[in-house]
């Protein structure tokens, strides 16, 4: 039997041995788990996972390879990937490279052969915490020291965001949308194109004056990594633009909108990552099956003292999943209506955005 050559050391001293693949790098990250059965390529390339070590609970990973059309970003920022059984011989007529090759190209370390059930239970029971992926011979004390000496990053959005504006146009467009990039998923842009929007993607630190100069029909605030309270630039941006242009936010964008209106956010014990989260749409009572990826949530009690109304609630833990200020034409959701792959119950939110933009144009 092949001997283990890599291991994960948790900050509490517990260890999880395995075999390395991808980049041969040591990495200190926050460790989290994702319950998706498919979509490892989208997870690896989703910039919301910047600086995170993701444990896949589904055991077999890599079996359909990597395809050129399914990326969520061009430059993945994932910290590390942890799987139980990595398959390096994909069976898929669309695949162009293996998962290991993708990780190596982007300097992302991976580890396979790990007892991911035990590791996931540990994260579920004791919460997300930091860990180091390192060589099998690294002493536990050395691993804990590295974790303690590695500062917690607060600039994840700055690193995930684009550095200059770029465009995604569609034929016969009806609306012009400015998308504020905090780590935007490409499928969001595809869906905005699909509903007739030309999209101008701009850096997270753009000013309200620059956006107003572009005269957009609407502003989209994207998903992204890290603590929403770190992104003060975007919070001030929403405060400057609300009531002047329709705004739609997803995930981190939802948290930023809530903070801009005076609500509070807090960190969840182990976050929501994966599909099949039931969310209730309060206006209709309908239950949507959603895909999610976030560590932070909006405090429900704090929303009561703002101009926002809660529109959606998570049925698993009663966290806030959507808010709206109809008067300002601002709304947001915590989950991902553009999820790919994933459920499509919530695509109506993109159509709602176009309806709000049309109404604003008609009354301009």
Tab-separated table of C-alpha atoms in Angstrom:
chain	number	residue	atom	x	y	z
A	1	UNK	CA	0.000	0.000	0.000
A	2	UNK	CA	1.275	3.443	-0.938
A	3	UNK	CA	2.369	5.497	2.052
A	4	UNK	CA	0.662	8.813	2.818
A	5	UNK	CA	2.705	11.819	1.697
A	6	UNK	CA	0.496	14.767	2.716
A	7	UNK	CA	-1.736	15.654	5.649
A	8	UNK	CA	-4.074	18.295	7.028
A	9	UNK	CA	-3.297	19.664	10.484
A	10	UNK	CA	-6.209	21.459	12.154
A	11	UNK	CA	-5.650	24.290	14.607
A	12	UNK	CA	-6.848	21.975	17.398
A	13	UNK	CA	-4.024	19.539	16.557
A	14	UNK	CA	-6.102	16.846	14.847
A	15	UNK	CA	-4.584	15.358	11.668
A	16	UNK	CA	-6.007	13.891	8.449
A	17	UNK	CA	-3.466	12.079	6.229
A	18	UNK	CA	-3.744	11.499	2.480
A	19	UNK	CA	-1.996	11.685	-0.869
A	20	UNK	CA	-1.104	14.902	-2.643
A	21	UNK	CA	-2.228	15.929	-6.132
A	22	UNK	CA	-2.286	19.227	-7.972
A	23	UNK	CA	0.293	21.780	-6.835
A	24	UNK	CA	2.955	20.624	-4.379
A	25	UNK	CA	2.463	23.548	-1.986
A	26	UNK	CA	1.838	24.010	1.723
A	27	UNK	CA	-1.199	26.186	2.393
A	28	UNK	CA	-2.891	27.680	5.477
A	29	UNK	CA	-6.625	28.267	4.913
A	30	UNK	CA	-10.026	28.326	6.524
A	31	UNK	CA	-11.409	24.801	6.051
A	32	UNK	CA	-15.051	24.355	4.956
A	33	UNK	CA	-17.148	21.621	3.351
A	34	UNK	CA	-19.388	21.477	0.280
A	35	UNK	CA	-22.199	18.929	-0.093
A	36	UNK	CA	-22.598	19.156	-3.896
A	37	UNK	CA	-22.622	15.841	-5.769
A	38	UNK	CA	-21.361	17.450	-8.993
A	39	UNK	CA	-19.774	20.733	-10.003
A	40	UNK	CA	-16.235	20.459	-8.668
A	41	UNK	CA	-14.964	22.544	-11.597
A	42	UNK	CA	-17.405	25.335	-10.788
A	43	UNK	CA	-16.396	25.135	-7.115
A	44	UNK	CA	-12.666	25.285	-7.851
A	45	UNK	CA	-13.170	28.290	-10.165
A	46	UNK	CA	-15.714	30.135	-7.969
A	47	UNK	CA	-13.894	33.151	-6.529
A	48	UNK	CA	-16.140	33.094	-3.447
A	49	UNK	CA	-13.850	30.268	-2.271
A	50	UNK	CA	-10.743	32.483	-2.355
A	51	UNK	CA	-8.382	31.467	0.499
A	52	UNK	CA	-10.570	28.512	1.548
A	53	UNK	CA	-9.719	24.809	1.777
A	54	UNK	CA	-12.826	23.015	0.493
A	55	UNK	CA	-13.717	19.488	1.608
A	56	UNK	CA	-15.960	17.703	-0.910
A	57	UNK	CA	-18.428	15.437	0.907
A	58	UNK	CA	-19.259	13.506	-2.275
A	59	UNK	CA	-16.534	10.846	-2.387
A	60	UNK	CA	-15.647	10.525	-6.101
A	61	UNK	CA	-14.112	13.691	-7.582
A	62	UNK	CA	-12.399	14.245	-10.937
A	63	UNK	CA	-14.229	11.529	-12.876
A	64	UNK	CA	-15.528	13.823	-15.655
A	65	UNK	CA	-12.447	16.019	-15.921
A	66	UNK	CA	-12.371	19.728	-16.734
A	67	UNK	CA	-14.152	21.337	-19.701
A	68	UNK	CA	-13.385	24.699	-21.286
A	69	UNK	CA	-16.971	25.987	-21.134
A	70	UNK	CA	-17.740	25.429	-17.447
A	71	UNK	CA	-15.444	27.831	-15.623
A	72	UNK	CA	-16.866	30.418	-13.205
A	73	UNK	CA	-13.704	32.558	-13.344
A	74	UNK	CA	-10.562	32.746	-15.433
A	75	UNK	CA	-8.148	32.747	-12.481
A	76	UNK	CA	-9.309	30.480	-9.616
A	77	UNK	CA	-8.471	31.622	-6.090
A	78	UNK	CA	-9.254	28.434	-4.152
A	79	UNK	CA	-6.897	27.769	-1.255
A	80	UNK	CA	-6.862	23.954	-1.423
A	81	UNK	CA	-9.096	21.002	-2.319
A	82	UNK	CA	-9.753	17.936	-0.124
A	83	UNK	CA	-11.369	14.781	-1.559
A	84	UNK	CA	-11.840	11.171	-0.573
A	85	UNK	CA	-11.264	9.482	-3.933
A	86	UNK	CA	-9.623	11.447	-6.762
A	87	UNK	CA	-10.045	10.005	-10.282
A	88	UNK	CA	-7.283	11.012	-12.699
A	89	UNK	CA	-8.745	9.149	-15.715
A	90	UNK	CA	-11.869	11.128	-16.701
A	91	UNK	CA	-14.627	9.697	-18.890
A	92	UNK	CA	-16.239	12.645	-20.688
A	93	UNK	CA	-16.115	13.537	-24.382
A	94	UNK	CA	-16.010	17.258	-23.476
A	95	UNK	CA	-13.040	17.159	-21.121
A	96	UNK	CA	-9.810	18.920	-22.100
A	97	UNK	CA	-7.677	18.391	-18.975
A	98	UNK	CA	-7.763	16.645	-15.611
A	99	UNK	CA	-8.630	18.280	-12.314
A	100	UNK	CA	-5.050	17.713	-11.115
A	101	UNK	CA	-3.722	19.593	-14.149
A	102	UNK	CA	-6.065	22.507	-13.456
A	103	UNK	CA	-4.951	22.676	-9.817
A	104	UNK	CA	-1.288	22.500	-10.759
A	105	UNK	CA	-1.666	25.262	-13.382
A	106	UNK	CA	-3.256	27.549	-10.780
A	107	UNK	CA	-0.913	26.665	-7.904
A	108	UNK	CA	-3.684	25.030	-5.864
A	109	UNK	CA	-2.726	22.024	-3.701
A	110	UNK	CA	-5.043	19.044	-3.376
A	111	UNK	CA	-5.170	15.994	-1.127
A	112	UNK	CA	-6.986	12.691	-1.720
A	113	UNK	CA	-7.527	9.588	0.382
A	114	UNK	CA	-8.750	11.668	3.313
A	115	UNK	CA	-11.519	10.429	5.626
A	116	UNK	CA	-13.824	13.217	4.474
A	117	UNK	CA	-16.780	11.924	6.499
A	118	UNK	CA	-14.881	12.288	9.762
A	119	UNK	CA	-13.446	15.649	8.684
A	120	UNK	CA	-16.873	16.995	7.671
A	121	UNK	CA	-18.386	15.910	10.990
A	122	UNK	CA	-15.595	17.752	12.784
A	123	UNK	CA	-16.324	20.961	10.851
A	124	UNK	CA	-20.065	20.529	11.402
A	125	UNK	CA	-19.703	19.896	15.138
A	126	UNK	CA	-16.954	22.393	15.990
A	127	UNK	CA	-17.351	24.942	13.200
A	128	UNK	CA	-15.163	26.224	10.379
A	129	UNK	CA	-11.615	26.897	11.507
A	130	UNK	CA	-8.162	27.174	10.083
A	131	UNK	CA	-5.917	24.332	8.951
A	132	UNK	CA	-2.671	23.755	7.085
A	133	UNK	CA	-2.168	21.333	4.203
A	134	UNK	CA	1.432	20.183	4.456
A	135	UNK	CA	3.857	17.269	4.109
A	136	UNK	CA	3.291	14.081	6.078
A	137	UNK	CA	6.506	14.628	8.073
A	138	UNK	CA	5.555	18.097	9.360
A	139	UNK	CA	5.262	17.929	13.181
A	140	UNK	CA	1.843	18.860	14.578
A	141	UNK	CA	3.381	21.624	16.715
A	142	UNK	CA	4.998	23.117	13.607
A	143	UNK	CA	1.669	23.031	11.746
A	144	UNK	CA	-0.162	24.765	14.595
A	145	UNK	CA	2.583	27.399	14.765
A	146	UNK	CA	2.217	28.115	11.026
A	147	UNK	CA	-1.533	28.523	11.430
A	148	UNK	CA	-1.137	30.894	14.363
A	149	UNK	CA	1.512	32.977	12.581
A	150	UNK	CA	-0.446	33.288	9.317
A	151	UNK	CA	-2.644	36.427	9.432
A	152	UNK	CA	-6.318	36.196	8.511
A	153	UNK	CA	-6.671	38.004	5.144
A	154	UNK	CA	-9.109	40.902	4.833
A	155	UNK	CA	-8.404	41.833	1.200
A	156	UNK	CA	-10.005	38.841	-0.543
A	157	UNK	CA	-12.428	40.956	-2.596
A	158	UNK	CA	-9.627	43.258	-3.740
A	159	UNK	CA	-7.722	40.221	-5.044
A	160	UNK	CA	-10.779	38.517	-6.573
A	161	UNK	CA	-12.170	41.570	-8.365
A	162	UNK	CA	-11.203	42.506	-11.917
A	163	UNK	CA	-8.622	45.263	-12.241
A	164	UNK	CA	-10.283	47.107	-15.139
A	165	UNK	CA	-13.726	47.110	-16.703
A	166	UNK	CA	-14.702	44.606	-19.372
A	167	UNK	CA	-17.831	43.953	-21.421
A	168	UNK	CA	-20.210	41.061	-22.086
A	169	UNK	CA	-22.659	42.025	-24.812
A	170	UNK	CA	-25.652	40.245	-26.305
A	171	UNK	CA	-27.642	40.733	-29.493
A	172	UNK	CA	-30.823	42.832	-29.444
A	173	UNK	CA	-30.210	43.962	-25.872
A	174	UNK	CA	-32.910	45.788	-23.929
A	175	UNK	CA	-30.955	46.966	-20.896
A	176	UNK	CA	-27.491	48.138	-19.924
A	177	UNK	CA	-26.306	46.762	-16.583
A	178	UNK	CA	-23.188	47.618	-14.592
A	179	UNK	CA	-21.995	44.577	-12.629
A	180	UNK	CA	-19.795	45.404	-9.638
A	181	UNK	CA	-17.256	42.590	-9.504
A	182	UNK	CA	-16.505	41.345	-5.986
A	183	UNK	CA	-15.565	37.928	-7.381
A	184	UNK	CA	-18.375	37.492	-9.895
A	185	UNK	CA	-19.349	34.089	-11.301
A	186	UNK	CA	-19.357	34.001	-15.086
A	187	UNK	CA	-22.714	32.232	-15.142
A	188	UNK	CA	-24.311	35.316	-13.593
A	189	UNK	CA	-23.073	37.314	-16.561
A	190	UNK	CA	-24.337	34.628	-18.956
A	191	UNK	CA	-27.775	34.785	-17.347
A	192	UNK	CA	-27.868	38.596	-17.513
A	193	UNK	CA	-27.020	38.317	-21.226
A	194	UNK	CA	-29.739	35.694	-21.596
A	195	UNK	CA	-32.430	38.117	-20.384
A	196	UNK	CA	-31.319	40.845	-22.775
A	197	UNK	CA	-28.729	42.784	-20.790
A	198	UNK	CA	-25.460	44.194	-22.063
A	199	UNK	CA	-23.145	43.925	-19.060
A	200	UNK	CA	-20.241	46.189	-18.133
A	201	UNK	CA	-18.189	44.459	-15.428
A	202	UNK	CA	-16.338	46.947	-13.211
A	203	UNK	CA	-13.892	46.688	-10.260
A	204	UNK	CA	-15.316	46.594	-6.746
A	205	UNK	CA	-13.840	49.990	-5.821
A	206	UNK	CA	-15.526	51.983	-8.603
A	207	UNK	CA	-17.117	55.250	-7.491
A	208	UNK	CA	-20.812	56.066	-7.635
A	209	UNK	CA	-19.996	59.006	-9.922
A	210	UNK	CA	-18.306	56.711	-12.452
A	211	UNK	CA	-21.330	54.402	-12.502
A	212	UNK	CA	-23.792	57.290	-12.874
A	213	UNK	CA	-21.715	58.642	-15.778
A	214	UNK	CA	-22.363	55.327	-17.611
A	215	UNK	CA	-26.145	55.858	-17.193
A	216	UNK	CA	-26.977	52.171	-16.580
A	217	UNK	CA	-30.526	50.846	-16.407
A	218	UNK	CA	-29.511	48.780	-13.392
A	219	UNK	CA	-26.594	47.860	-11.126
A	220	UNK	CA	-25.751	44.307	-10.136
A	221	UNK	CA	-23.719	43.586	-6.981
A	222	UNK	CA	-21.947	40.237	-7.215
A	223	UNK	CA	-20.988	37.349	-5.005
A	224	UNK	CA	-17.468	37.240	-3.578
A	225	UNK	CA	-15.230	36.000	-0.763
A	226	UNK	CA	-14.620	37.047	2.818
A	227	UNK	CA	-16.347	39.114	5.473
A	228	UNK	CA	-18.861	41.605	3.996
A	229	UNK	CA	-17.902	44.160	6.650
A	230	UNK	CA	-14.438	44.356	5.053
A	231	UNK	CA	-15.926	45.714	1.803
A	232	UNK	CA	-16.678	49.249	3.014
A	233	UNK	CA	-16.198	50.671	-0.489
A	234	UNK	CA	-19.154	48.686	-1.814
A	235	UNK	CA	-21.290	49.472	1.225
A	236	UNK	CA	-20.815	53.204	0.582
A	237	UNK	CA	-21.494	52.634	-3.129
A	238	UNK	CA	-24.923	51.147	-2.394
A	239	UNK	CA	-25.696	53.994	0.002
A	240	UNK	CA	-24.892	56.506	-2.759
A	241	UNK	CA	-26.863	54.741	-5.522
A	242	UNK	CA	-29.949	53.393	-3.739
A	243	UNK	CA	-33.130	55.039	-4.928
A	244	UNK	CA	-31.355	56.415	-8.004
A	245	UNK	CA	-30.948	53.197	-10.016
A	246	UNK	CA	-32.355	49.647	-9.604
A	247	UNK	CA	-29.929	47.384	-7.711
A	248	UNK	CA	-29.877	43.566	-7.568
A	249	UNK	CA	-27.462	41.671	-5.295
A	250	UNK	CA	-26.528	38.005	-4.915
A	251	UNK	CA	-24.686	36.357	-1.984
A	252	UNK	CA	-21.990	38.833	-0.848
A	253	UNK	CA	-23.974	41.471	-2.745
A	254	UNK	CA	-26.986	40.624	-0.566
A	255	UNK	CA	-24.935	41.079	2.602
A	256	UNK	CA	-23.460	44.373	1.380
A	257	UNK	CA	-26.915	45.738	0.525
A	258	UNK	CA	-28.163	44.765	3.980
A	259	UNK	CA	-25.203	46.459	5.668
A	260	UNK	CA	-25.747	49.582	3.542
A	261	UNK	CA	-29.280	49.875	4.923
A	262	UNK	CA	-28.127	49.478	8.527
A	263	UNK	CA	-28.672	45.757	9.121
A	264	UNK	CA	-25.994	43.564	10.709
A	265	UNK	CA	-24.205	40.411	9.540
A	266	UNK	CA	-22.618	37.576	11.500
A	267	UNK	CA	-20.511	34.503	10.745
A	268	UNK	CA	-22.279	31.142	10.588
A	269	UNK	CA	-20.876	28.165	12.473
A	270	UNK	CA	-19.926	26.277	9.298
A	271	UNK	CA	-21.694	28.162	6.524
A	272	UNK	CA	-23.955	26.986	3.712
A	273	UNK	CA	-22.223	25.319	0.763
A	274	UNK	CA	-23.916	23.033	-1.715
A	275	UNK	CA	-27.321	22.373	-3.232
A	276	UNK	CA	-30.760	21.367	-1.974
A	277	UNK	CA	-31.231	24.151	0.577
A	278	UNK	CA	-34.993	24.783	0.908
A	279	UNK	CA	-35.862	28.482	0.913
A	280	UNK	CA	-39.352	29.873	1.460
A	281	UNK	CA	-40.502	32.824	-0.627
A	282	UNK	CA	-42.628	34.666	1.904
A	283	UNK	CA	-44.864	36.479	-0.614
A	284	UNK	CA	-46.196	33.234	-2.114
A	285	UNK	CA	-45.300	30.526	0.401
A	286	UNK	CA	-43.526	28.652	-2.396
A	287	UNK	CA	-40.457	26.601	-1.478
A	288	UNK	CA	-37.429	26.984	-3.731
A	289	UNK	CA	-34.616	24.429	-3.835
A	290	UNK	CA	-31.438	26.495	-3.911
A	291	UNK	CA	-27.673	26.325	-4.300
A	292	UNK	CA	-25.626	28.214	-1.697
A	293	UNK	CA	-22.076	29.233	-0.863
A	294	UNK	CA	-21.463	31.612	2.033
A	295	UNK	CA	-19.981	31.899	5.522
A	296	UNK	CA	-21.921	34.962	6.685
A	297	UNK	CA	-25.619	35.738	7.112
A	298	UNK	CA	-27.807	38.791	7.682
A	299	UNK	CA	-29.185	39.139	11.207
A	300	UNK	CA	-32.989	38.939	10.966
A	301	UNK	CA	-33.694	41.126	14.007
A	302	UNK	CA	-31.473	43.899	12.686
A	303	UNK	CA	-33.461	44.109	9.435
A	304	UNK	CA	-36.557	45.232	11.371
A	305	UNK	CA	-34.986	48.615	12.079
A	306	UNK	CA	-34.217	49.333	8.409
A	307	UNK	CA	-36.148	50.198	5.247
A	308	UNK	CA	-35.668	46.609	4.073
A	309	UNK	CA	-38.277	43.861	4.110
A	310	UNK	CA	-37.329	40.184	4.468
A	311	UNK	CA	-38.543	38.310	1.382
A	312	UNK	CA	-37.030	34.818	1.748
A	313	UNK	CA	-36.111	32.558	4.678
A	314	UNK	CA	-34.007	29.394	4.906
A	315	UNK	CA	-36.120	26.513	6.236
A	316	UNK	CA	-33.122	24.628	7.641
A	317	UNK	CA	-31.925	27.271	10.103
A	318	UNK	CA	-34.260	30.280	9.644
A	319	UNK	CA	-31.528	32.533	8.278
A	320	UNK	CA	-32.402	35.472	6.039
A	321	UNK	CA	-32.253	34.529	2.349
A	322	UNK	CA	-33.630	37.674	0.706
A	323	UNK	CA	-34.420	41.344	1.354
A	324	UNK	CA	-36.014	44.166	-0.614
A	325	UNK	CA	-36.670	47.883	-0.494
A	326	UNK	CA	-39.413	48.270	-3.117
A	327	UNK	CA	-39.403	52.066	-2.852
A	328	UNK	CA	-35.692	52.213	-3.776
A	329	UNK	CA	-35.987	49.390	-6.353
A	330	UNK	CA	-33.348	47.398	-4.471
A	331	UNK	CA	-33.505	43.660	-3.773
A	332	UNK	CA	-31.129	40.787	-3.081
A	333	UNK	CA	-30.892	37.095	-2.255
A	334	UNK	CA	-28.337	35.106	-0.291
A	335	UNK	CA	-28.514	32.013	-2.513
A	336	UNK	CA	-27.469	31.570	-6.154
A	337	UNK	CA	-30.297	31.707	-8.736
A	338	UNK	CA	-27.681	31.320	-11.494
A	339	UNK	CA	-26.320	28.068	-9.997
A	340	UNK	CA	-24.564	25.916	-12.578
A	341	UNK	CA	-24.898	23.053	-12.193
A	342	UNK	CA	-27.820	23.280	-9.820
A	343	UNK	CA	-31.538	23.928	-9.373
A	344	UNK	CA	-33.297	26.486	-11.550
A	345	UNK	CA	-36.222	27.294	-9.228
A	346	UNK	CA	-35.068	30.879	-8.728
A	347	UNK	CA	-34.335	32.147	-12.242
A	348	UNK	CA	-37.431	34.364	-11.936
A	349	UNK	CA	-35.260	36.788	-9.951
A	350	UNK	CA	-33.410	37.784	-13.130
A	351	UNK	CA	-36.747	38.468	-14.810
A	352	UNK	CA	-37.767	40.513	-11.777
A	353	UNK	CA	-34.645	42.617	-12.279
A	354	UNK	CA	-35.627	43.347	-15.893
A	355	UNK	CA	-39.184	44.256	-14.830
A	356	UNK	CA	-37.846	46.727	-12.272
A	357	UNK	CA	-35.458	48.238	-14.823
A	358	UNK	CA	-38.270	48.538	-17.383
A	359	UNK	CA	-40.513	50.270	-14.849
A	360	UNK	CA	-37.707	52.675	-13.942
A	361	UNK	CA	-37.086	53.484	-17.616
A	362	UNK	CA	-40.788	54.033	-18.294
A	363	UNK	CA	-41.034	56.516	-15.436
A	364	UNK	CA	-37.752	58.298	-16.111
